[in-house]
Amino acid sequence: MPECLDQAHHILEKTMSLRPDPFFKPVQDAGPASGWAKSPYELIKGNRGPKGWQLFLGTSVVIFWGFSRLGAGNKKRTEQKLWERQEKYTLVSLLQNEADREYLMREQKLHAQEAKIMSEVPGWEVGKSPYYSLTRWTPSHIMDSNKSNQKK
């Protein structure tokens, strides 16, 4: 081992093995006794923004405006739905009339077909249900099994 490293090692061993002096007072940097001079920038305070009550008032106004817009939109949507419903109600009679006409046309075709098929059966009444009962009335079910008779 070189001699210079040996000396450094010896110095380190010496200083590390000693305890520091308990009465040692370190010297610290401190400001002047009269205090530091006032900074010109310290006196000028910037704008910190709106006050709390201003924020509260502004937020309340925005929320109130939003709820009023929501209520107006709901009212408008309700009126629109009512108007559409009234239009549908006016069309119901026309649509029902069309459905009744189609029903009668199908029923006439089926009665004609039934009369042709059952012409040889004695006592057969065309259009009368074989399940006819005096105690209970049921509507006839018009289902055209022949695809050529259905409206396209």
PDB file of C-alpha atoms in Angstrom:
ATOM      1  CA  MET A   1       0.000   0.000   0.000  1.00  0.00           C
ATOM      2  CA  PRO A   2       1.354   3.447  -0.907  1.00  0.00           C
ATOM      3  CA  GLU A   3       2.462   5.636   1.909  1.00  0.00           C
ATOM      4  CA  CYS A   4       0.083   8.553   1.177  1.00  0.00           C
ATOM      5  CA  LEU A   5      -2.972   6.282   1.416  1.00  0.00           C
ATOM      6  CA  ASP A   6      -1.660   4.826   4.617  1.00  0.00           C
ATOM      7  CA  GLN A   7      -1.413   8.313   6.133  1.00  0.00           C
ATOM      8  CA  ALA A   8      -4.951   9.208   5.035  1.00  0.00           C
ATOM      9  CA  HIS A   9      -6.254   6.000   6.534  1.00  0.00           C
ATOM     10  CA  HIS A  10      -4.454   6.767   9.782  1.00  0.00           C
ATOM     11  CA  ILE A  11      -5.937  10.307   9.920  1.00  0.00           C
ATOM     12  CA  LEU A  12      -9.446   8.979   9.329  1.00  0.00           C
ATOM     13  CA  GLU A  13      -9.086   6.426  12.071  1.00  0.00           C
ATOM     14  CA  LYS A  14      -7.981   9.136  14.484  1.00  0.00           C
ATOM     15  CA  THR A  15     -10.810  11.575  13.751  1.00  0.00           C
ATOM     16  CA  MET A  16     -13.508   8.945  13.662  1.00  0.00           C
ATOM     17  CA  SER A  17     -12.583   7.518  16.991  1.00  0.00           C
ATOM     18  CA  LEU A  18     -12.847  10.866  18.807  1.00  0.00           C
ATOM     19  CA  ARG A  19     -16.109  12.161  20.149  1.00  0.00           C
ATOM     20  CA  PRO A  20     -17.000  15.769  19.310  1.00  0.00           C
ATOM     21  CA  ASP A  21     -16.501  18.409  21.954  1.00  0.00           C
ATOM     22  CA  PRO A  22     -19.819  18.848  23.853  1.00  0.00           C
ATOM     23  CA  PHE A  23     -19.145  22.551  24.453  1.00  0.00           C
ATOM     24  CA  PHE A  24     -18.549  23.325  20.800  1.00  0.00           C
ATOM     25  CA  LYS A  25     -20.970  26.003  19.481  1.00  0.00           C
ATOM     26  CA  PRO A  26     -21.224  26.191  15.697  1.00  0.00           C
ATOM     27  CA  VAL A  27     -21.156  29.564  14.010  1.00  0.00           C
ATOM     28  CA  GLN A  28     -24.297  30.148  11.953  1.00  0.00           C
ATOM     29  CA  ASP A  29     -25.046  32.778   9.341  1.00  0.00           C
ATOM     30  CA  ALA A  30     -27.658  35.244  10.524  1.00  0.00           C
ATOM     31  CA  GLY A  31     -29.124  38.480   9.331  1.00  0.00           C
ATOM     32  CA  PRO A  32     -28.060  41.852  10.655  1.00  0.00           C
ATOM     33  CA  ALA A  33     -29.213  42.750  14.154  1.00  0.00           C
ATOM     34  CA  SER A  34     -31.289  45.682  12.845  1.00  0.00           C
ATOM     35  CA  GLY A  35     -33.053  43.386  10.382  1.00  0.00           C
ATOM     36  CA  TRP A  36     -33.133  43.261   6.634  1.00  0.00           C
ATOM     37  CA  ALA A  37     -34.308  46.215   4.558  1.00  0.00           C
ATOM     38  CA  LYS A  38     -37.928  46.122   3.404  1.00  0.00           C
ATOM     39  CA  SER A  39     -38.408  44.845  -0.125  1.00  0.00           C
ATOM     40  CA  PRO A  40     -40.358  47.151  -2.432  1.00  0.00           C
ATOM     41  CA  TYR A  41     -42.135  44.093  -3.859  1.00  0.00           C
ATOM     42  CA  GLU A  42     -43.429  42.987  -0.479  1.00  0.00           C
ATOM     43  CA  LEU A  43     -45.715  46.009  -0.165  1.00  0.00           C
ATOM     44  CA  ILE A  44     -47.345  45.458  -3.554  1.00  0.00           C
ATOM     45  CA  LYS A  45     -49.788  42.630  -3.190  1.00  0.00           C
ATOM     46  CA  GLY A  46     -51.211  41.113  -6.330  1.00  0.00           C
ATOM     47  CA  ASN A  47     -54.876  40.542  -7.031  1.00  0.00           C
ATOM     48  CA  ARG A  48     -55.886  37.382  -5.207  1.00  0.00           C
ATOM     49  CA  GLY A  49     -59.083  36.924  -7.205  1.00  0.00           C
ATOM     50  CA  PRO A  50     -62.719  37.335  -6.233  1.00  0.00           C
ATOM     51  CA  LYS A  51     -63.846  37.222  -2.643  1.00  0.00           C
ATOM     52  CA  GLY A  52     -65.644  34.218  -1.203  1.00  0.00           C
ATOM     53  CA  TRP A  53     -69.092  35.799  -1.256  1.00  0.00           C
ATOM     54  CA  GLN A  54     -68.557  36.791  -4.891  1.00  0.00           C
ATOM     55  CA  LEU A  55     -67.690  33.197  -5.803  1.00  0.00           C
ATOM     56  CA  PHE A  56     -70.740  31.940  -3.893  1.00  0.00           C
ATOM     57  CA  LEU A  57     -73.046  34.466  -5.549  1.00  0.00           C
ATOM     58  CA  GLY A  58     -71.658  33.783  -9.035  1.00  0.00           C
ATOM     59  CA  THR A  59     -71.948  30.026  -8.611  1.00  0.00           C
ATOM     60  CA  SER A  60     -75.505  30.377  -7.282  1.00  0.00           C
ATOM     61  CA  VAL A  61     -76.509  32.503 -10.279  1.00  0.00           C
ATOM     62  CA  VAL A  62     -75.022  29.991 -12.733  1.00  0.00           C
ATOM     63  CA  ILE A  63     -76.752  27.060 -10.999  1.00  0.00           C
ATOM     64  CA  PHE A  64     -80.080  28.920 -10.917  1.00  0.00           C
ATOM     65  CA  TRP A  65     -79.757  29.772 -14.616  1.00  0.00           C
ATOM     66  CA  GLY A  66     -78.935  26.129 -15.433  1.00  0.00           C
ATOM     67  CA  PHE A  67     -81.949  24.810 -13.538  1.00  0.00           C
ATOM     68  CA  SER A  68     -84.223  27.370 -15.214  1.00  0.00           C
ATOM     69  CA  ARG A  69     -82.944  26.224 -18.645  1.00  0.00           C
ATOM     70  CA  LEU A  70     -83.518  22.608 -17.606  1.00  0.00           C
ATOM     71  CA  GLY A  71     -87.086  23.398 -16.527  1.00  0.00           C
ATOM     72  CA  ALA A  72     -87.779  25.292 -19.762  1.00  0.00           C
ATOM     73  CA  GLY A  73     -86.430  22.368 -21.775  1.00  0.00           C
ATOM     74  CA  ASN A  74     -88.604  19.921 -19.844  1.00  0.00           C
ATOM     75  CA  LYS A  75     -91.662  22.098 -20.433  1.00  0.00           C
ATOM     76  CA  LYS A  76     -90.910  22.351 -24.166  1.00  0.00           C
ATOM     77  CA  ARG A  77     -90.329  18.593 -24.438  1.00  0.00           C
ATOM     78  CA  THR A  78     -93.638  17.919 -22.638  1.00  0.00           C
ATOM     79  CA  GLU A  79     -95.498  20.227 -25.027  1.00  0.00           C
ATOM     80  CA  GLN A  80     -93.864  18.494 -28.000  1.00  0.00           C
ATOM     81  CA  LYS A  81     -94.896  15.047 -26.702  1.00  0.00           C
ATOM     82  CA  LEU A  82     -98.459  16.289 -26.103  1.00  0.00           C
ATOM     83  CA  TRP A  83     -98.624  17.706 -29.641  1.00  0.00           C
ATOM     84  CA  GLU A  84     -97.345  14.419 -31.126  1.00  0.00           C
ATOM     85  CA  ARG A  85     -99.850  12.436 -29.038  1.00  0.00           C
ATOM     86  CA  GLN A  86    -102.711  14.658 -30.242  1.00  0.00           C
ATOM     87  CA  GLU A  87    -101.613  14.112 -33.848  1.00  0.00           C
ATOM     88  CA  LYS A  88    -101.605  10.355 -33.285  1.00  0.00           C
ATOM     89  CA  TYR A  89    -105.085  10.554 -31.751  1.00  0.00           C
ATOM     90  CA  THR A  90    -106.400  12.355 -34.842  1.00  0.00           C
ATOM     91  CA  LEU A  91    -104.937   9.657 -37.098  1.00  0.00           C
ATOM     92  CA  VAL A  92    -106.309   6.735 -35.080  1.00  0.00           C
ATOM     93  CA  SER A  93    -109.773   6.888 -36.668  1.00  0.00           C
ATOM     94  CA  LEU A  94    -108.282   6.869 -40.174  1.00  0.00           C
ATOM     95  CA  LEU A  95    -105.970   3.984 -39.345  1.00  0.00           C
ATOM     96  CA  GLN A  96    -108.794   2.023 -37.709  1.00  0.00           C
ATOM     97  CA  ASN A  97    -110.988   2.637 -40.764  1.00  0.00           C
ATOM     98  CA  GLU A  98    -108.237   1.261 -43.014  1.00  0.00           C
ATOM     99  CA  ALA A  99    -107.765  -1.797 -40.777  1.00  0.00           C
ATOM    100  CA  ASP A 100    -111.535  -2.442 -40.731  1.00  0.00           C
ATOM    101  CA  ARG A 101    -111.680  -2.249 -44.538  1.00  0.00           C
ATOM    102  CA  GLU A 102    -108.827  -4.743 -44.861  1.00  0.00           C
ATOM    103  CA  TYR A 103    -110.520  -7.024 -42.313  1.00  0.00           C
ATOM    104  CA  LEU A 104    -113.807  -6.982 -44.252  1.00  0.00           C
ATOM    105  CA  MET A 105    -112.033  -7.682 -47.550  1.00  0.00           C
ATOM    106  CA  ARG A 106    -110.214 -10.672 -46.040  1.00  0.00           C
ATOM    107  CA  GLU A 107    -113.409 -11.900 -44.400  1.00  0.00           C
ATOM    108  CA  GLN A 108    -115.332 -11.718 -47.701  1.00  0.00           C
ATOM    109  CA  LYS A 109    -112.577 -13.618 -49.527  1.00  0.00           C
ATOM    110  CA  LEU A 110    -112.489 -16.283 -46.831  1.00  0.00           C
ATOM    111  CA  HIS A 111    -116.305 -16.629 -46.827  1.00  0.00           C
ATOM    112  CA  ALA A 112    -116.270 -17.055 -50.602  1.00  0.00           C
ATOM    113  CA  GLN A 113    -113.529 -19.652 -50.298  1.00  0.00           C
ATOM    114  CA  GLU A 114    -115.387 -21.404 -47.463  1.00  0.00           C
ATOM    115  CA  ALA A 115    -118.639 -21.462 -49.471  1.00  0.00           C
ATOM    116  CA  LYS A 116    -116.804 -23.031 -52.417  1.00  0.00           C
ATOM    117  CA  ILE A 117    -115.057 -25.681 -50.270  1.00  0.00           C
ATOM    118  CA  MET A 118    -118.055 -26.585 -48.054  1.00  0.00           C
ATOM    119  CA  SER A 119    -120.712 -26.434 -50.818  1.00  0.00           C
ATOM    120  CA  GLU A 120    -121.296 -30.192 -50.700  1.00  0.00           C
ATOM    121  CA  VAL A 121    -121.787 -30.366 -46.892  1.00  0.00           C
ATOM    122  CA  PRO A 122    -125.516 -30.319 -46.017  1.00  0.00           C
ATOM    123  CA  GLY A 123    -126.624 -27.749 -43.411  1.00  0.00           C
ATOM    124  CA  TRP A 124    -123.336 -25.825 -43.436  1.00  0.00           C
ATOM    125  CA  GLU A 125    -123.731 -22.105 -42.810  1.00  0.00           C
ATOM    126  CA  VAL A 126    -120.974 -19.983 -44.324  1.00  0.00           C
ATOM    127  CA  GLY A 127    -119.227 -17.740 -41.792  1.00  0.00           C
ATOM    128  CA  LYS A 128    -120.814 -19.366 -38.750  1.00  0.00           C
ATOM    129  CA  SER A 129    -118.346 -20.795 -36.256  1.00  0.00           C
ATOM    130  CA  PRO A 130    -118.608 -24.534 -35.616  1.00  0.00           C
ATOM    131  CA  TYR A 131    -118.091 -23.680 -31.951  1.00  0.00           C
ATOM    132  CA  TYR A 132    -121.141 -21.417 -31.839  1.00  0.00           C
ATOM    133  CA  SER A 133    -122.614 -20.957 -28.381  1.00  0.00           C
ATOM    134  CA  LEU A 134    -125.590 -18.957 -27.166  1.00  0.00           C
ATOM    135  CA  THR A 135    -123.976 -18.309 -23.777  1.00  0.00           C
ATOM    136  CA  ARG A 136    -120.688 -16.857 -24.902  1.00  0.00           C
ATOM    137  CA  TRP A 137    -119.753 -14.705 -27.864  1.00  0.00           C
ATOM    138  CA  THR A 138    -116.242 -14.798 -29.303  1.00  0.00           C
ATOM    139  CA  PRO A 139    -115.047 -12.799 -32.286  1.00  0.00           C
ATOM    140  CA  SER A 140    -114.203 -14.730 -35.396  1.00  0.00           C
ATOM    141  CA  HIS A 141    -110.524 -15.108 -36.118  1.00  0.00           C
ATOM    142  CA  ILE A 142    -109.762 -14.076 -39.647  1.00  0.00           C
ATOM    143  CA  MET A 143    -106.529 -15.745 -40.633  1.00  0.00           C
ATOM    144  CA  ASP A 144    -105.953 -16.264 -44.289  1.00  0.00           C
ATOM    145  CA  SER A 145    -103.881 -19.396 -44.698  1.00  0.00           C
ATOM    146  CA  ASN A 146    -103.747 -18.873 -48.451  1.00  0.00           C
ATOM    147  CA  LYS A 147    -100.813 -16.520 -49.111  1.00  0.00           C
ATOM    148  CA  SER A 148    -102.292 -15.325 -52.410  1.00  0.00           C
ATOM    149  CA  ASN A 149    -105.227 -13.722 -50.566  1.00  0.00           C
ATOM    150  CA  GLN A 150    -103.034 -11.617 -48.297  1.00  0.00           C
ATOM    151  CA  LYS A 151    -102.361  -7.992 -49.110  1.00  0.00           C
ATOM    152  CA  LYS A 152     -98.874  -7.359 -50.406  1.00  0.00           C
TER     153      LYS A 152
END
